[in-house]
Short mmCIF file of C-alpha atoms in Angstrom, two decimals:
data_model
loop_
_atom_site.label_atom_id
_atom_site.label_comp_id
_atom_site.label_asym_id
_atom_site.label_seq_id
_atom_site.Cartn_x
_atom_site.Cartn_y
_atom_site.Cartn_z
CA SER A 1 8.54 -8.01 8.56
CA ALA A 2 10.01 -8.20 4.84
CA THR A 3 8.70 -6.11 2.10
CA LEU A 4 8.75 -8.08 -1.14
CA VAL A 5 9.61 -6.05 -4.22
CA GLY A 6 9.49 -7.02 -7.87
CA PHE A 7 10.67 -5.20 -10.99
CA LYS A 8 9.28 -4.76 -14.34
CA LEU A 9 10.77 -3.48 -17.42
CA LEU A 10 8.47 -2.89 -20.52
CA SER A 11 9.13 -1.00 -23.65
CA GLY A 12 6.84 1.68 -25.36
CA VAL A 13 3.86 1.40 -23.08
CA THR A 14 1.44 4.09 -21.63
CA ASP A 15 1.57 4.90 -17.95
CA GLU A 16 -1.79 2.99 -17.56
CA GLN A 17 -0.50 -0.17 -19.15
CA LEU A 18 2.82 -0.03 -16.96
CA GLU A 19 0.74 0.28 -13.90
CA ALA A 20 -1.76 -2.50 -14.78
CA VAL A 21 1.17 -4.97 -15.67
CA ALA A 22 2.83 -3.94 -12.18
CA ARG A 23 -0.45 -4.53 -10.34
CA ALA A 24 -0.95 -7.91 -11.98
CA GLN A 25 2.64 -8.86 -11.11
CA ILE A 26 1.86 -7.84 -7.38
CA VAL A 27 -1.12 -10.15 -7.46
CA ARG A 28 0.48 -13.03 -9.41
CA ALA A 29 3.82 -13.11 -7.43
CA GLY A 30 2.50 -12.28 -3.90
CA LEU A 31 4.47 -8.89 -3.87
CA ASP A 32 4.12 -5.80 -1.80
CA VAL A 33 5.47 -3.47 -4.46
CA THR A 34 6.54 -3.51 -8.06
CA VAL A 35 8.95 -0.95 -9.56
CA GLY A 36 8.11 -0.52 -13.18
CA ASN A 37 9.96 1.27 -15.91
CA ASP A 38 9.82 1.86 -19.69
CA PHE A 39 13.14 1.16 -21.63
CA LYS A 40 11.98 3.78 -24.20
CA ARG A 41 11.73 6.52 -21.56
CA ILE A 42 15.37 5.94 -20.17
CA ASP A 43 17.56 8.86 -21.23
CA TRP A 44 20.98 7.12 -21.26
CA GLU A 45 22.74 10.20 -22.45
CA ARG A 46 21.59 12.22 -19.62
CA GLY A 47 21.38 9.37 -17.20
CA VAL A 48 17.71 10.09 -16.36
CA HIS A 49 15.90 6.94 -15.36
CA PRO A 50 12.15 7.32 -14.68
CA ILE A 51 10.37 4.72 -12.61
CA VAL A 52 6.86 4.08 -11.13
CA VAL A 53 6.49 2.49 -7.76
CA VAL A 54 3.15 0.54 -7.55
CA ARG A 55 2.20 -0.35 -4.04
CA LYS A 56 -0.40 -3.15 -3.22
CA ASN A 57 -2.07 -1.14 -0.29
CA ALA A 58 -1.20 2.31 -1.32
CA GLY A 59 -1.13 4.66 -4.33
CA THR A 60 1.41 4.68 -7.17
CA VAL A 61 4.45 6.97 -7.02
CA SER A 62 6.32 8.17 -10.04
CA ILE A 63 10.11 9.23 -9.67
CA VAL A 64 12.11 10.86 -12.27
CA GLY A 65 15.80 11.75 -11.99
CA HIS A 66 19.46 10.56 -12.17
CA ARG A 67 19.86 7.12 -11.31
CA PRO A 68 21.46 7.85 -7.77
CA GLU A 69 18.44 10.23 -7.02
CA VAL A 70 15.99 7.66 -8.30
CA ALA A 71 17.54 4.97 -6.02
CA ALA A 72 17.56 7.24 -3.02
CA LYS A 73 13.94 8.17 -3.50
CA LEU A 74 12.95 4.40 -4.15
CA VAL A 75 14.55 3.49 -0.74
CA GLU A 76 12.63 6.27 1.02
CA THR A 77 9.50 5.28 -0.76
CA LEU A 78 9.93 1.58 0.28
CA LEU A 79 10.58 2.43 3.77
CA GLY A 80 7.21 4.14 3.93
CA VAL A 81 5.35 1.18 2.64
#
């Protein structure tokens, strides 16, 4: 079966706000997962891109690293959904 994934970019929010908006998106759009990130937390100079993976039927996972590392960890997390 397919895993439906949404993405949510916010700016200048708390961890709690980001997770709440991501969870609301899961419900509203019928998703399994929302990947949230905060524009203000992205370090463009160093290439560090933190994300939070909010899963409908599981906990929340925070991933921080360079974009290729974050992408690889995201795939690992999604495969475990």
